PDB file of N, CA and C in Angstrom:
ATOM      1  N   UNK A1364      95.007  91.409  89.718  1.00 56.00           N
ATOM      2  CA  UNK A1364      96.360  92.168  89.739  1.00 56.00           C
ATOM      3  C   UNK A1364      97.262  91.619  90.840  1.00 56.00           C
ATOM      4  N   UNK A1365      98.552  91.282  90.515  1.00 58.00           N
ATOM      5  CA  UNK A1365      99.494  90.879  91.408  1.00 58.00           C
ATOM      6  C   UNK A1365      99.769  91.975  92.437  1.00 58.00           C
ATOM      7  N   UNK A1366      99.809  93.034  92.347  1.00 60.00           N
ATOM      8  CA  UNK A1366     100.117  94.137  93.245  1.00 60.00           C
ATOM      9  C   UNK A1366      98.921  94.182  94.346  1.00 60.00           C
ATOM     10  N   UNK A1367      97.794  93.968  93.784  1.00 65.00           N
ATOM     11  CA  UNK A1367      96.638  93.985  94.806  1.00 65.00           C
ATOM     12  C   UNK A1367      96.755  92.794  95.653  1.00 65.00           C
ATOM     13  N   UNK A1368      97.158  91.695  95.246  1.00 62.00           N
ATOM     14  CA  UNK A1368      97.327  90.440  95.939  1.00 62.00           C
ATOM     15  C   UNK A1368      98.358  90.693  97.081  1.00 62.00           C
ATOM     16  N   UNK A1369      99.440  91.304  96.631  1.00 57.00           N
ATOM     17  CA  UNK A1369     100.615  91.689  97.550  1.00 57.00           C
ATOM     18  C   UNK A1369     100.156  92.580  98.693  1.00 57.00           C
ATOM     19  N   UNK A1370      99.241  93.598  98.383  1.00 60.00           N
ATOM     20  CA  UNK A1370      98.842  94.542  99.215  1.00 60.00           C
ATOM     21  C   UNK A1370      97.825  93.902 100.284  1.00 60.00           C
ATOM     22  N   UNK A1371      97.027  92.958  99.714  1.00 62.00           N
ATOM     23  CA  UNK A1371      96.093  92.194 100.504  1.00 62.00           C
ATOM     24  C   UNK A1371      96.889  91.381 101.770  1.00 62.00           C
ATOM     25  N   UNK A1372      98.168  90.876 101.412  1.00 56.00           N
ATOM     26  CA  UNK A1372      98.928  90.223 102.431  1.00 56.00           C
ATOM     27  C   UNK A1372      99.350  91.209 103.415  1.00 56.00           C
ATOM     28  N   UNK A1373      99.878  92.429 102.939  1.00 57.00           N
ATOM     29  CA  UNK A1373     100.267  93.371 103.918  1.00 57.00           C
ATOM     30  C   UNK A1373      99.167  93.995 104.863  1.00 57.00           C
ATOM     31  N   UNK A1374      97.997  94.212 104.423  1.00 61.00           N
ATOM     32  CA  UNK A1374      97.026  94.673 104.999  1.00 61.00           C
ATOM     33  C   UNK A1374      96.330  93.638 106.151  1.00 61.00           C
ATOM     34  N   UNK A1375      96.601  92.478 105.873  1.00 63.00           N
ATOM     35  CA  UNK A1375      96.269  91.439 106.776  1.00 63.00           C
ATOM     36  C   UNK A1375      97.231  91.110 107.930  1.00 63.00           C
ATOM     37  N   UNK A1376      98.175  91.867 107.699  1.00 64.00           N
ATOM     38  CA  UNK A1376      99.364  91.582 108.690  1.00 64.00           C
ATOM     39  C   UNK A1376      98.800  91.701 110.042  1.00 64.00           C
ATOM     40  N   UNK A1377      99.005  90.887 110.949  1.00 75.00           N
ATOM     41  CA  UNK A1377      98.526  91.054 112.236  1.00 75.00           C
ATOM     42  C   UNK A1377      97.474  89.847 112.543  1.00 75.00           C
ATOM     43  N   UNK A1378      96.637  89.635 111.646  1.00 79.00           N
ATOM     44  CA  UNK A1378      95.423  88.819 111.881  1.00 79.00           C
ATOM     45  C   UNK A1378      95.951  87.444 112.011  1.00 79.00           C
ATOM     46  N   UNK A1379      96.777  86.911 111.034  1.00 77.00           N
ATOM     47  CA  UNK A1379      97.418  85.637 111.080  1.00 77.00           C
ATOM     48  C   UNK A1379      98.312  85.421 112.300  1.00 77.00           C
ATOM     49  N   UNK A1380      99.073  86.328 112.430  1.00 79.00           N
ATOM     50  CA  UNK A1380     100.032  86.292 113.507  1.00 79.00           C
ATOM     51  C   UNK A1380      99.436  86.333 114.792  1.00 79.00           C
ATOM     52  N   UNK A1381      98.368  87.223 114.891  1.00 81.00           N
ATOM     53  CA  UNK A1381      97.612  87.192 116.187  1.00 81.00           C
ATOM     54  C   UNK A1381      96.931  85.758 116.561  1.00 81.00           C
ATOM     55  N   UNK A1382      96.386  85.191 115.582  1.00 85.00           N
ATOM     56  CA  UNK A1382      95.722  83.884 115.670  1.00 85.00           C
ATOM     57  C   UNK A1382      96.850  82.770 115.972  1.00 85.00           C
ATOM     58  N   UNK A1383      97.948  82.865 115.337  1.00 84.00           N
ATOM     59  CA  UNK A1383      99.105  81.915 115.736  1.00 84.00           C
ATOM     60  C   UNK A1383      99.463  82.023 117.178  1.00 84.00           C
ATOM     61  N   UNK A1384      99.749  83.278 117.668  1.00 83.00           N
ATOM     62  CA  UNK A1384      99.942  83.545 118.946  1.00 83.00           C
ATOM     63  C   UNK A1384      99.090  83.075 119.914  1.00 83.00           C
ATOM     64  N   UNK A1385      97.801  83.356 119.637  1.00 85.00           N
ATOM     65  CA  UNK A1385      96.751  82.994 120.477  1.00 85.00           C
ATOM     66  C   UNK A1385      96.611  81.299 120.565  1.00 85.00           C
ATOM     67  N   UNK A1386      96.661  80.662 119.422  1.00 90.00           N
ATOM     68  CA  UNK A1386      96.479  79.231 119.419  1.00 90.00           C
ATOM     69  C   UNK A1386      97.760  78.651 120.140  1.00 90.00           C
ATOM     70  N   UNK A1387      98.918  79.025 119.656  1.00 89.00           N
ATOM     71  CA  UNK A1387     100.080  78.472 120.396  1.00 89.00           C
ATOM     72  C   UNK A1387     100.193  78.664 121.883  1.00 89.00           C
ATOM     73  N   UNK A1388      99.790  79.994 122.255  1.00 88.00           N
ATOM     74  CA  UNK A1388      99.572  80.190 123.597  1.00 88.00           C
ATOM     75  C   UNK A1388      98.733  79.465 124.480  1.00 88.00           C
ATOM     76  N   UNK A1389      97.520  79.065 123.900  1.00 91.00           N
ATOM     77  CA  UNK A1389      96.407  78.103 124.236  1.00 91.00           C
ATOM     78  C   UNK A1389      97.068  76.824 124.408  1.00 91.00           C
ATOM     79  N   UNK A1390      98.007  76.334 123.611  1.00 94.00           N
ATOM     80  CA  UNK A1390      98.710  75.109 123.744  1.00 94.00           C
ATOM     81  C   UNK A1390      99.827  74.970 124.704  1.00 94.00           C
ATOM     82  N   UNK A1391     100.144  76.114 125.437  1.00 92.00           N
ATOM     83  CA  UNK A1391     101.124  76.203 126.359  1.00 92.00           C
ATOM     84  C   UNK A1391     102.402  76.781 125.798  1.00 92.00           C
ATOM     85  N   UNK A1392     102.550  77.248 124.819  1.00 89.00           N
ATOM     86  CA  UNK A1392     103.835  77.930 124.258  1.00 89.00           C
ATOM     87  C   UNK A1392     103.860  79.358 124.748  1.00 89.00           C
ATOM     88  N   UNK A1393     105.117  79.758 125.077  1.00 89.00           N
ATOM     89  CA  UNK A1393     105.233  81.247 125.476  1.00 89.00           C
ATOM     90  C   UNK A1393     104.911  82.082 124.449  1.00 89.00           C
ATOM     91  N   UNK A1394     104.624  83.437 124.787  1.00 84.00           N
ATOM     92  CA  UNK A1394     104.214  84.447 123.798  1.00 84.00           C
ATOM     93  C   UNK A1394     105.334  84.631 122.800  1.00 84.00           C
ATOM     94  N   UNK A1395     106.452  84.808 123.321  1.00 85.00           N
ATOM     95  CA  UNK A1395     107.579  85.108 122.658  1.00 85.00           C
ATOM     96  C   UNK A1395     107.940  84.000 121.597  1.00 85.00           C
ATOM     97  N   UNK A1396     107.925  82.746 121.988  1.00 87.00           N
ATOM     98  CA  UNK A1396     107.998  81.687 120.979  1.00 87.00           C
ATOM     99  C   UNK A1396     107.067  81.819 119.913  1.00 87.00           C
ATOM    100  N   UNK A1397     105.859  81.969 120.262  1.00 84.00           N
ATOM    101  CA  UNK A1397     104.733  81.972 119.368  1.00 84.00           C
ATOM    102  C   UNK A1397     104.930  83.119 118.271  1.00 84.00           C
ATOM    103  N   UNK A1398     105.289  84.322 118.889  1.00 81.00           N
ATOM    104  CA  UNK A1398     105.567  85.405 117.882  1.00 81.00           C
ATOM    105  C   UNK A1398     106.798  85.076 117.028  1.00 81.00           C
ATOM    106  N   UNK A1399     107.727  84.536 117.506  1.00 85.00           N
ATOM    107  CA  UNK A1399     109.004  84.086 116.707  1.00 85.00           C
ATOM    108  C   UNK A1399     108.561  83.131 115.794  1.00 85.00           C
ATOM    109  N   UNK A1400     107.672  82.319 115.966  1.00 85.00           N
ATOM    110  CA  UNK A1400     107.177  81.498 114.918  1.00 85.00           C
ATOM    111  C   UNK A1400     106.197  82.149 113.713  1.00 85.00           C
ATOM    112  N   UNK A1401     105.463  83.074 114.235  1.00 81.00           N
ATOM    113  CA  UNK A1401     104.411  83.603 113.362  1.00 81.00           C
ATOM    114  C   UNK A1401     105.110  84.647 112.343  1.00 81.00           C
ATOM    115  N   UNK A1402     105.978  85.488 112.981  1.00 80.00           N
ATOM    116  CA  UNK A1402     106.514  86.604 112.032  1.00 80.00           C
ATOM    117  C   UNK A1402     107.336  86.170 110.903  1.00 80.00           C
ATOM    118  N   UNK A1403     108.289  85.213 111.055  1.00 85.00           N
ATOM    119  CA  UNK A1403     109.013  84.747 109.907  1.00 85.00           C
ATOM    120  C   UNK A1403     108.242  84.154 108.762  1.00 85.00           C
ATOM    121  N   UNK A1404     107.034  83.529 109.195  1.00 79.00           N
ATOM    122  CA  UNK A1404     106.159  82.892 108.028  1.00 79.00           C
ATOM    123  C   UNK A1404     105.729  84.021 107.193  1.00 79.00           C
ATOM    124  N   UNK A1405     105.272  85.147 107.786  1.00 77.00           N
ATOM    125  CA  UNK A1405     104.636  86.355 107.149  1.00 77.00           C
ATOM    126  C   UNK A1405     105.785  86.961 106.365  1.00 77.00           C
ATOM    127  N   UNK A1406     106.883  87.016 106.883  1.00 82.00           N
ATOM    128  CA  UNK A1406     108.145  87.662 106.093  1.00 82.00           C
ATOM    129  C   UNK A1406     108.450  86.839 104.985  1.00 82.00           C
ATOM    130  N   UNK A1407     108.345  85.524 104.979  1.00 83.00           N
ATOM    131  CA  UNK A1407     108.529  84.620 103.839  1.00 83.00           C
ATOM    132  C   UNK A1407     107.513  84.990 102.641  1.00 83.00           C
ATOM    133  N   UNK A1408     106.246  85.154 103.146  1.00 80.00           N
ATOM    134  CA  UNK A1408     105.193  85.315 102.215  1.00 80.00           C
ATOM    135  C   UNK A1408     105.388  86.701 101.534  1.00 80.00           C
ATOM    136  N   UNK A1409     105.848  87.838 102.141  1.00 80.00           N
ATOM    137  CA  UNK A1409     106.208  89.056 101.668  1.00 80.00           C
ATOM    138  C   UNK A1409     107.298  89.020 100.693  1.00 80.00           C
ATOM    139  N   UNK A1410     108.428  88.229 101.072  1.00 89.00           N
ATOM    140  CA  UNK A1410     109.432  88.263 100.213  1.00 89.00           C
ATOM    141  C   UNK A1410     109.285  87.394  98.973  1.00 89.00           C
ATOM    142  N   UNK A1411     108.505  86.397  99.043  1.00 89.00           N
ATOM    143  CA  UNK A1411     108.238  85.561  97.685  1.00 89.00           C
ATOM    144  C   UNK A1411     107.239  86.349  96.971  1.00 89.00           C
ATOM    145  N   UNK A1412     106.342  86.990  97.508  1.00 86.00           N
ATOM    146  CA  UNK A1412     105.191  87.645  96.729  1.00 86.00           C
ATOM    147  C   UNK A1412     105.950  88.986  96.254  1.00 86.00           C
ATOM    148  N   UNK A1413     106.865  89.660  97.028  1.00 88.00           N
ATOM    149  CA  UNK A1413     107.554  90.755  96.336  1.00 88.00           C
ATOM    150  C   UNK A1413     108.356  90.353  95.114  1.00 88.00           C
ATOM    151  N   UNK A1414     109.139  89.335  95.246  1.00 92.00           N
ATOM    152  CA  UNK A1414     109.888  88.691  94.122  1.00 92.00           C
ATOM    153  C   UNK A1414     108.922  88.430  92.961  1.00 92.00           C
ATOM    154  N   UNK A1415     107.874  87.682  93.087  1.00 89.00           N
ATOM    155  CA  UNK A1415     106.982  87.530  92.158  1.00 89.00           C
ATOM    156  C   UNK A1415     106.461  88.690  91.429  1.00 89.00           C
ATOM    157  N   UNK A1416     106.179  89.741  92.074  1.00 89.00           N
ATOM    158  CA  UNK A1416     105.856  91.061  91.529  1.00 89.00           C
ATOM    159  C   UNK A1416     106.891  91.467  90.763  1.00 89.00           C
ATOM    160  N   UNK A1417     108.107  91.546  91.347  1.00 91.00           N
ATOM    161  CA  UNK A1417     109.313  92.069  90.657  1.00 91.00           C
ATOM    162  C   UNK A1417     109.493  91.454  89.308  1.00 91.00           C
ATOM    163  N   UNK A1418     109.371  90.123  89.272  1.00 92.00           N
ATOM    164  CA  UNK A1418     109.612  89.234  88.035  1.00 92.00           C
ATOM    165  C   UNK A1418     108.502  89.544  86.988  1.00 92.00           C
ATOM    166  N   UNK A1419     107.261  89.764  87.424  1.00 90.00           N
ATOM    167  CA  UNK A1419     106.198  90.005  86.745  1.00 90.00           C
ATOM    168  C   UNK A1419     106.428  91.382  85.824  1.00 90.00           C
ATOM    169  N   UNK A1420     106.782  92.413  86.746  1.00 90.00           N
ATOM    170  CA  UNK A1420     106.927  93.699  86.171  1.00 90.00           C
ATOM    171  C   UNK A1420     108.095  93.772  85.291  1.00 90.00           C
ATOM    172  N   UNK A1421     109.179  93.166  85.709  1.00 91.00           N
ATOM    173  CA  UNK A1421     110.331  93.058  84.716  1.00 91.00           C
ATOM    174  C   UNK A1421     109.978  92.446  83.439  1.00 91.00           C
ATOM    175  N   UNK A1422     109.156  91.447  83.482  1.00 89.00           N
ATOM    176  CA  UNK A1422     108.756  90.805  82.075  1.00 89.00           C
ATOM    177  C   UNK A1422     107.859  91.810  81.358  1.00 89.00           C
ATOM    178  N   UNK A1423     106.995  92.569  81.909  1.00 88.00           N
ATOM    179  CA  UNK A1423     106.295  93.509  81.377  1.00 88.00           C
ATOM    180  C   UNK A1423     106.982  94.607  80.832  1.00 88.00           C
ATOM    181  N   UNK A1424     108.083  95.038  81.475  1.00 89.00           N
ATOM    182  CA  UNK A1424     108.878  96.181  81.108  1.00 89.00           C
ATOM    183  C   UNK A1424     109.731  95.699  79.995  1.00 89.00           C
ATOM    184  N   UNK A1425     110.154  94.471  79.772  1.00 89.00           N
ATOM    185  CA  UNK A1425     110.918  94.046  78.589  1.00 89.00           C
ATOM    186  C   UNK A1425     110.026  93.904  77.580  1.00 89.00           C
ATOM    187  N   UNK A1426     108.791  93.573  77.642  1.00 88.00           N
ATOM    188  CA  UNK A1426     107.932  93.341  76.533  1.00 88.00           C
ATOM    189  C   UNK A1426     107.598  94.749  76.098  1.00 88.00           C
ATOM    190  N   UNK A1427     107.407  95.718  76.865  1.00 86.00           N
ATOM    191  CA  UNK A1427     107.170  97.095  76.504  1.00 86.00           C
ATOM    192  C   UNK A1427     108.260  97.750  75.719  1.00 86.00           C
ATOM    193  N   UNK A1428     109.502  97.420  76.099  1.00 86.00           N
ATOM    194  CA  UNK A1428     110.668  97.895  75.384  1.00 86.00           C
ATOM    195  C   UNK A1428     110.791  97.212  74.072  1.00 86.00           C
ATOM    196  N   UNK A1429     110.544  95.953  74.107  1.00 87.00           N
ATOM    197  CA  UNK A1429     110.673  95.355  72.849  1.00 87.00           C
ATOM    198  C   UNK A1429     109.566  95.767  71.730  1.00 87.00           C
ATOM    199  N   UNK A1430     108.452  96.023  72.197  1.00 84.00           N
ATOM    200  CA  UNK A1430     107.434  96.606  71.418  1.00 84.00           C
ATOM    201  C   UNK A1430     107.723  98.038  70.884  1.00 84.00           C
ATOM    202  N   UNK A1431     108.253  98.803  71.735  1.00 83.00           N
ATOM    203  CA  UNK A1431     108.765 100.196  71.387  1.00 83.00           C
ATOM    204  C   UNK A1431     109.823 100.120  70.355  1.00 83.00           C
ATOM    205  N   UNK A1432     110.767  99.187  70.563  1.00 83.00           N
ATOM    206  CA  UNK A1432     111.960  99.083  69.646  1.00 83.00           C
ATOM    207  C   UNK A1432     111.405  98.606  68.135  1.00 83.00           C
ATOM    208  N   UNK A1433     110.513  97.612  68.217  1.00 80.00           N
ATOM    209  CA  UNK A1433     109.869  97.289  66.957  1.00 80.00           C
ATOM    210  C   UNK A1433     109.293  98.306  66.250  1.00 80.00           C
ATOM    211  N   UNK A1434     108.471  99.213  66.931  1.00 80.00           N
ATOM    212  CA  UNK A1434     107.806 100.294  66.382  1.00 80.00           C
ATOM    213  C   UNK A1434     108.712 101.316  65.737  1.00 80.00           C
ATOM    214  N   UNK A1435     109.756 101.535  66.646  1.00 75.00           N
ATOM    215  CA  UNK A1435     110.791 102.501  66.163  1.00 75.00           C
ATOM    216  C   UNK A1435     111.626 102.054  64.859  1.00 75.00           C
ATOM    217  N   UNK A1436     111.857 100.800  64.980  1.00 71.00           N
ATOM    218  CA  UNK A1436     112.544 100.064  63.729  1.00 71.00           C
ATOM    219  C   UNK A1436     111.573 100.134  62.556  1.00 71.00           C
ATOM    220  N   UNK A1437     110.374  99.910  62.681  1.00 74.00           N
ATOM    221  CA  UNK A1437     109.465  99.983  61.432  1.00 74.00           C
ATOM    222  C   UNK A1437     109.280 101.295  61.052  1.00 74.00           C
ATOM    223  N   UNK A1438     109.306 102.179  61.891  1.00 67.00           N
ATOM    224  CA  UNK A1438     109.214 103.625  61.535  1.00 67.00           C
ATOM    225  C   UNK A1438     110.443 104.111  60.856  1.00 67.00           C
ATOM    226  N   UNK A1439     111.637 103.670  61.304  1.00 65.00           N
ATOM    227  CA  UNK A1439     113.009 104.180  60.621  1.00 65.00           C
ATOM    228  C   UNK A1439     112.930 103.386  59.286  1.00 65.00           C
ATOM    229  N   UNK A1440     112.563 102.168  59.105  1.00 66.00           N
ATOM    230  CA  UNK A1440     112.480 101.580  57.817  1.00 66.00           C
ATOM    231  C   UNK A1440     111.567 102.225  56.823  1.00 66.00           C
ATOM    232  N   UNK A1441     110.470 102.765  57.280  1.00 67.00           N
ATOM    233  CA  UNK A1441     109.551 103.419  56.319  1.00 67.00           C
ATOM    234  C   UNK A1441     110.104 104.740  55.879  1.00 67.00           C
ATOM    235  N   UNK A1442     110.920 105.467  56.760  1.00 67.00           N
ATOM    236  CA  UNK A1442     111.526 106.651  56.332  1.00 67.00           C
ATOM    237  C   UNK A1442     112.678 106.444  55.300  1.00 67.00           C
ATOM    238  N   UNK A1443     113.342 105.378  55.382  1.00 68.00           N
ATOM    239  CA  UNK A1443     114.515 105.059  54.543  1.00 68.00           C
ATOM    240  C   UNK A1443     113.931 104.701  53.070  1.00 68.00           C
ATOM    241  N   UNK A1444     112.687 104.294  53.038  1.00 59.00           N
ATOM    242  CA  UNK A1444     112.169 103.758  51.775  1.00 59.00           C
ATOM    243  C   UNK A1444     111.748 104.745  50.859  1.00 59.00           C
TER     244      UNK A1444
END
């Protein structure tokens, strides 16, 4: 389920960023610069993941409305006959 995958990214927030700050700090980078590197990467993942979920749900919603319209049209046609 795509929603579960999105929530897995959110719940892991901090683990990847902490590792990046630790590793970059060990390589001599200031903590502020390491944090500035790590957070936008997570933001990109959240934005792209959220857009993917929105597209998926939009497609499901369109399919649901199409099926509902087809059912209503066939029901109307059977009443007219």
